[in-house]
PDB file of C-alpha atoms in Angstrom:
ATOM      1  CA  UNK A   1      92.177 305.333  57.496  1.00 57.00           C
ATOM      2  CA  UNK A   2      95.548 307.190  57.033  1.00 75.00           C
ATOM      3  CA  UNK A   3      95.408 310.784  55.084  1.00 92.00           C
ATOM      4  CA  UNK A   4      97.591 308.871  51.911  1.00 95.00           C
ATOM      5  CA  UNK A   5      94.290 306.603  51.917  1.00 95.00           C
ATOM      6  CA  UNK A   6      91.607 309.433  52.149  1.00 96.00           C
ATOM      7  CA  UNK A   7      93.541 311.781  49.407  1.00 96.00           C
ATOM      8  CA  UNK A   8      93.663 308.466  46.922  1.00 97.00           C
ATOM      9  CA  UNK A   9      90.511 307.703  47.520  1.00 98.00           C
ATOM     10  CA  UNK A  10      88.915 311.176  46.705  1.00 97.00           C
ATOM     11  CA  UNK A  11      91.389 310.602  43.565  1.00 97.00           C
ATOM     12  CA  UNK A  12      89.354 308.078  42.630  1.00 98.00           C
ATOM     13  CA  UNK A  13      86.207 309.186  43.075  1.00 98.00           C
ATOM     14  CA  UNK A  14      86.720 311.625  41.279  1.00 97.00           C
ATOM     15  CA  UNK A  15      87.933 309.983  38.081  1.00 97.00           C
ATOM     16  CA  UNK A  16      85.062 307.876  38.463  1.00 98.00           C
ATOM     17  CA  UNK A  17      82.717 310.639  38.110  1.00 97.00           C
ATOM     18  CA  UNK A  18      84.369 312.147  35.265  1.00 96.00           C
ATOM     19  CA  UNK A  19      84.620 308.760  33.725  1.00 97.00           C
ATOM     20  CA  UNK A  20      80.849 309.094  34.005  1.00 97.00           C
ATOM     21  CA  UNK A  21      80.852 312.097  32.123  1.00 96.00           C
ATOM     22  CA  UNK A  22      83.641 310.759  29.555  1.00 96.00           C
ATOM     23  CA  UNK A  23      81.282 307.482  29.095  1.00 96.00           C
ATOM     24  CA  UNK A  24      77.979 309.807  28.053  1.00 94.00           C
ATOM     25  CA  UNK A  25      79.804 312.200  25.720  1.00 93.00           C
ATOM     26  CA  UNK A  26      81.519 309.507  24.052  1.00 94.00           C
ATOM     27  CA  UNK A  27      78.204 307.498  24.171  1.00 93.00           C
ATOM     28  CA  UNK A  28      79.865 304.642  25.149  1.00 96.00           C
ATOM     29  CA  UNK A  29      77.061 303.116  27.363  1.00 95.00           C
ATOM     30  CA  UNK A  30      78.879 299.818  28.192  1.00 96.00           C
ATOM     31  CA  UNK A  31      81.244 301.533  30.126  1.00 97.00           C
ATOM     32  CA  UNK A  32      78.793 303.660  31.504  1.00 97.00           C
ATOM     33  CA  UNK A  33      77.204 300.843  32.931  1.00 97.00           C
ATOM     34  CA  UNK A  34      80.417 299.166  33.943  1.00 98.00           C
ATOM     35  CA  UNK A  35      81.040 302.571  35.817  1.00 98.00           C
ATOM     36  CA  UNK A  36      77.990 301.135  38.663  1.00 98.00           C
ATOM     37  CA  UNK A  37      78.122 298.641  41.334  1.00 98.00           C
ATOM     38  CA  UNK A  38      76.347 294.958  39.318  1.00 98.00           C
ATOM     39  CA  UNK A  39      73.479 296.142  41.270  1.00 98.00           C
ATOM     40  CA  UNK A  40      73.839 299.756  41.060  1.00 98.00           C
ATOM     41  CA  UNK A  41      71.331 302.332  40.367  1.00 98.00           C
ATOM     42  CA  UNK A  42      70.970 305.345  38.179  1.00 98.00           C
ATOM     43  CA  UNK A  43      67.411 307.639  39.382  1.00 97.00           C
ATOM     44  CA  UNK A  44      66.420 310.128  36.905  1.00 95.00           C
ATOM     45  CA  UNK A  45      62.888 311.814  38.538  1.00 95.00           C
ATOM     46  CA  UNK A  46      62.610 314.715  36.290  1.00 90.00           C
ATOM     47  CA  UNK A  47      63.196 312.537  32.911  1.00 85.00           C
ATOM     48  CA  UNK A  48      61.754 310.113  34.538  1.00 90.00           C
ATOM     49  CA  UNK A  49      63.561 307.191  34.404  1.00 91.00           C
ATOM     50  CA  UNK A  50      65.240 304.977  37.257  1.00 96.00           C
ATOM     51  CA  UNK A  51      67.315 301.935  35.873  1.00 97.00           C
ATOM     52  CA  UNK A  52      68.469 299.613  38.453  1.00 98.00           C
ATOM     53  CA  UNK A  53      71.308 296.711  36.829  1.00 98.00           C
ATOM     54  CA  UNK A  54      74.575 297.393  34.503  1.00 98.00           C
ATOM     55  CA  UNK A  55      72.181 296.007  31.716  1.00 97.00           C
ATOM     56  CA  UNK A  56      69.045 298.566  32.319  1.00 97.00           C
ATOM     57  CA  UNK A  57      71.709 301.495  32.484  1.00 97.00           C
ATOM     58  CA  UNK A  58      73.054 300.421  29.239  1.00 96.00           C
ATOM     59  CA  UNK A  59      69.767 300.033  27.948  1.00 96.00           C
ATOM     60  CA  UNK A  60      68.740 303.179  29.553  1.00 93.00           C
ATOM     61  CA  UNK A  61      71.587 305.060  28.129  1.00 90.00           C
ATOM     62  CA  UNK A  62      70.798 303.616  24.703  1.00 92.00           C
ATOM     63  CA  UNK A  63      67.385 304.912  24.871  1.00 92.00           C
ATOM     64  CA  UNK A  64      67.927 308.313  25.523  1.00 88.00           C
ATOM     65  CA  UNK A  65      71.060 308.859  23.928  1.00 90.00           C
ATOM     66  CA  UNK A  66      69.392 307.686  20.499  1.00 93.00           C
ATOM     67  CA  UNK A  67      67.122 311.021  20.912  1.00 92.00           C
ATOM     68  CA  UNK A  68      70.022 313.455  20.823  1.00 91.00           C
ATOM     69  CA  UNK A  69      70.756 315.458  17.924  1.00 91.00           C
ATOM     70  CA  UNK A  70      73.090 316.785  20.717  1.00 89.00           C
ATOM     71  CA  UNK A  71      74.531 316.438  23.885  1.00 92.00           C
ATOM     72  CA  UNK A  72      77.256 318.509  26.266  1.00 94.00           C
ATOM     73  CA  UNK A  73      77.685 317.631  29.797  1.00 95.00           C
ATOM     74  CA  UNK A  74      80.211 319.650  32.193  1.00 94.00           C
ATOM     75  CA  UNK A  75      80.607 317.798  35.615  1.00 93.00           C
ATOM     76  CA  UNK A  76      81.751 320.304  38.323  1.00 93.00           C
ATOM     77  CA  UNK A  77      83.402 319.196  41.546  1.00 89.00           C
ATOM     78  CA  UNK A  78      81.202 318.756  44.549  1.00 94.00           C
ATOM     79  CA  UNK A  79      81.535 316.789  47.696  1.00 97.00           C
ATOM     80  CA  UNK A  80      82.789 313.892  48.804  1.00 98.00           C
ATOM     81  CA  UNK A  81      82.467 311.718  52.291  1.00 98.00           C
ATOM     82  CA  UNK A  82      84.283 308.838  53.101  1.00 98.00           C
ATOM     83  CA  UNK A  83      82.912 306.008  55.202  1.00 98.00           C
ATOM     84  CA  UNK A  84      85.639 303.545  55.001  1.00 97.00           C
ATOM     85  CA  UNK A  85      84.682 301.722  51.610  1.00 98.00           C
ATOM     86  CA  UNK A  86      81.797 303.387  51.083  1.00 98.00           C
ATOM     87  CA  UNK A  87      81.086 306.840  50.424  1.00 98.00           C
ATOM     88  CA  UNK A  88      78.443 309.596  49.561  1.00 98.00           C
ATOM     89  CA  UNK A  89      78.978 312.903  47.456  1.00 98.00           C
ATOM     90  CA  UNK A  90      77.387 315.399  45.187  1.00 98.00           C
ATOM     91  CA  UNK A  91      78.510 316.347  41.623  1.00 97.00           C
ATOM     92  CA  UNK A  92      77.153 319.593  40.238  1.00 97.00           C
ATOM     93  CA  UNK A  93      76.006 319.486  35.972  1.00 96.00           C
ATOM     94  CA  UNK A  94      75.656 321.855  33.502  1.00 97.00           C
ATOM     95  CA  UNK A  95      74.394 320.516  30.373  1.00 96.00           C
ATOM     96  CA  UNK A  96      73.108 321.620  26.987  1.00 94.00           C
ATOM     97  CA  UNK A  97      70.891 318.960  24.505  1.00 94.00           C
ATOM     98  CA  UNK A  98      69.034 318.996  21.263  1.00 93.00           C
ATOM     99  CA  UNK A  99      66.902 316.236  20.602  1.00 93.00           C
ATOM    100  CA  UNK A 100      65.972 314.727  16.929  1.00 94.00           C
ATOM    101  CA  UNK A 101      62.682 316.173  17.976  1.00 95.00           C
ATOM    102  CA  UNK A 102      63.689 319.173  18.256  1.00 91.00           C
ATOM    103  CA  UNK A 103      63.574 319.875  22.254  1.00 92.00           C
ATOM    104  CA  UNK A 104      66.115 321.742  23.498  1.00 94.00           C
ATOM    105  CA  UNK A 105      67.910 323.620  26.272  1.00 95.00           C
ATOM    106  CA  UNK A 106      70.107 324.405  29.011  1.00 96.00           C
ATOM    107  CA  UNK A 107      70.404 323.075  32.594  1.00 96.00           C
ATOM    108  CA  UNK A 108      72.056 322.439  35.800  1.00 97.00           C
ATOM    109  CA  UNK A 109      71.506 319.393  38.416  1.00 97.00           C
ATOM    110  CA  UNK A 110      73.056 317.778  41.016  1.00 97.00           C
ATOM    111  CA  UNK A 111      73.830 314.011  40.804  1.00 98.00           C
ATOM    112  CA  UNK A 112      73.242 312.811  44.811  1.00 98.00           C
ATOM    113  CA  UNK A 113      75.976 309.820  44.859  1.00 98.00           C
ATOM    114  CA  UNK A 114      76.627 306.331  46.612  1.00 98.00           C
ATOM    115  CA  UNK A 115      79.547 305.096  46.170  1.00 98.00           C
ATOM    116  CA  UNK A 116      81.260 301.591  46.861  1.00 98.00           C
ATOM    117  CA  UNK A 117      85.175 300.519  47.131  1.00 98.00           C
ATOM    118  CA  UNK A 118      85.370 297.413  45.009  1.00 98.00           C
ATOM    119  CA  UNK A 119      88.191 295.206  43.986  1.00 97.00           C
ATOM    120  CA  UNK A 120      87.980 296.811  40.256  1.00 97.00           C
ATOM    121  CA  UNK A 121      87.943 300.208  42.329  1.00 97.00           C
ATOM    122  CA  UNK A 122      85.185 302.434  43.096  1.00 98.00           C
ATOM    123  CA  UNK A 123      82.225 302.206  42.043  1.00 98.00           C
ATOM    124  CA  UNK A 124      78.399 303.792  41.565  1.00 98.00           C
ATOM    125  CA  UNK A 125      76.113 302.211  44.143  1.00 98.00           C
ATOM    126  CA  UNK A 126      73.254 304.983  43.399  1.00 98.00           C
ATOM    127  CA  UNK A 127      73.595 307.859  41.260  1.00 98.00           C
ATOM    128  CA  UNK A 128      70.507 310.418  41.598  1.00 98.00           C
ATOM    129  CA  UNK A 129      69.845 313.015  39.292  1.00 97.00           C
ATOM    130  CA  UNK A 130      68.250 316.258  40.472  1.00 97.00           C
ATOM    131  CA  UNK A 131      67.488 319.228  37.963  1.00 96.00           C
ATOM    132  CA  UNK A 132      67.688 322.283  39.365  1.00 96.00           C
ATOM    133  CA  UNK A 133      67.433 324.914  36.495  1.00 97.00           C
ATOM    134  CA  UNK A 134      65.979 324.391  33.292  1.00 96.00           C
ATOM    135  CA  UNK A 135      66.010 326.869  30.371  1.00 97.00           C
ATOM    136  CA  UNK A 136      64.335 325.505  27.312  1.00 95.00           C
ATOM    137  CA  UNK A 137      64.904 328.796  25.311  1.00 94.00           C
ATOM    138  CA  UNK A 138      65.886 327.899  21.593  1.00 93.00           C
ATOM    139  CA  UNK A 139      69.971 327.660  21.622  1.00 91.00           C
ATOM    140  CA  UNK A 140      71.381 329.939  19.149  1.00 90.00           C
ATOM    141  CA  UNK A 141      73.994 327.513  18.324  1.00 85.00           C
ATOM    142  CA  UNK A 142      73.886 324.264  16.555  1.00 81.00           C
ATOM    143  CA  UNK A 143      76.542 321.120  16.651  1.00 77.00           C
ATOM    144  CA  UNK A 144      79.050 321.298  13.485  1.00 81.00           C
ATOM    145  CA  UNK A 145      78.355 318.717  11.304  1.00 79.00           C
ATOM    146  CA  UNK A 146      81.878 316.667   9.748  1.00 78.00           C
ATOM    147  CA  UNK A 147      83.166 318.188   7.078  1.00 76.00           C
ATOM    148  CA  UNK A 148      82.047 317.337   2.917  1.00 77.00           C
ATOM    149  CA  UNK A 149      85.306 315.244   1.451  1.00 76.00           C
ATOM    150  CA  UNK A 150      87.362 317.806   0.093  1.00 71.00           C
ATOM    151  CA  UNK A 151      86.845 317.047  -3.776  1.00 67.00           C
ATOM    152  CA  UNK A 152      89.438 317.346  -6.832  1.00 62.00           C
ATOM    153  CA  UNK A 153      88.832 320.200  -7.920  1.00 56.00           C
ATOM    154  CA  UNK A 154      88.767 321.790  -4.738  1.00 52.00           C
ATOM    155  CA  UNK A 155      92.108 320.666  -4.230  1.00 52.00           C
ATOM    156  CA  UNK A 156      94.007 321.464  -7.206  1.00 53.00           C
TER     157      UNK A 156
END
């Protein structure tokens, strides 16, 4: 593999994973589900939820994303090794959530990654996510919520 080929495909990888992130802010779960291999997998021990298929991680996605009040997720860079076209890395997470239940907190994980060279590009073969600090301290902030119509009066 020539260095132009390694660079580009680090390139990709990493949109890839921040595509990931992108998809779950956005909660736009069919492209978080287009983001995996058609047989791809998405482990979740500490939730716990594994979802193997495009259509369980949309469903999966669905599920858990219809429990946030809200959600922030910051992918950091990790690691990446190539293996001609396939590839392992690591991402590193740090995330804060409020649920409609009122759960909340801060933490970091580590997503463990496969990854596969497709013709549509690279894709998730296995994305595994690993908690590794978990603060459930109330947050002192909240999410702002949109902004009342601005009404005649207040406008004249």
């Amino acid at each position: 593999m020539s260095d132009f080929q390694a660079i580009a495909d680090r390139v990709e990888i990493e949109a890839l994973r921040g595509e990931f992130t992108d998809a779950v802010m956005m909660r736009d779960r069919a492209r978080l589900a287009s983001l995996f291999t058609p047989d791809g997998v998405l482990r979740m021990p500490n939730i716990p939820a594994e979802q193997i298929g495009r259509e369980e991680i949309r469903a999966g996605g669905e599920r858990l994303q219809a429990q946030w009040d809200f959600f922030v997720q910051n992918t950091h860079p990790g690691t990446i090794q190539l293996d001609g076209d396939t590839a392992t890395g690591r991402a590193y997470m740090q995330e804060l959530a409020r649920t409609l239940d009122g759960r909340q907190g801060l933490n970091f994980a580590i997503y463990h990654d496969r990854y596969q060279r497709t013709p549509d590009g690279w894709k998730f073969t296995e994305r595994v996510y690993e908690v590794r600090y978990l603060d459930t301290t109330p947050l002192a902030g909240s999410a702002p919520r949109p902004a009342e119509p601005a009404t005649e009066s207040a406008t004249n």
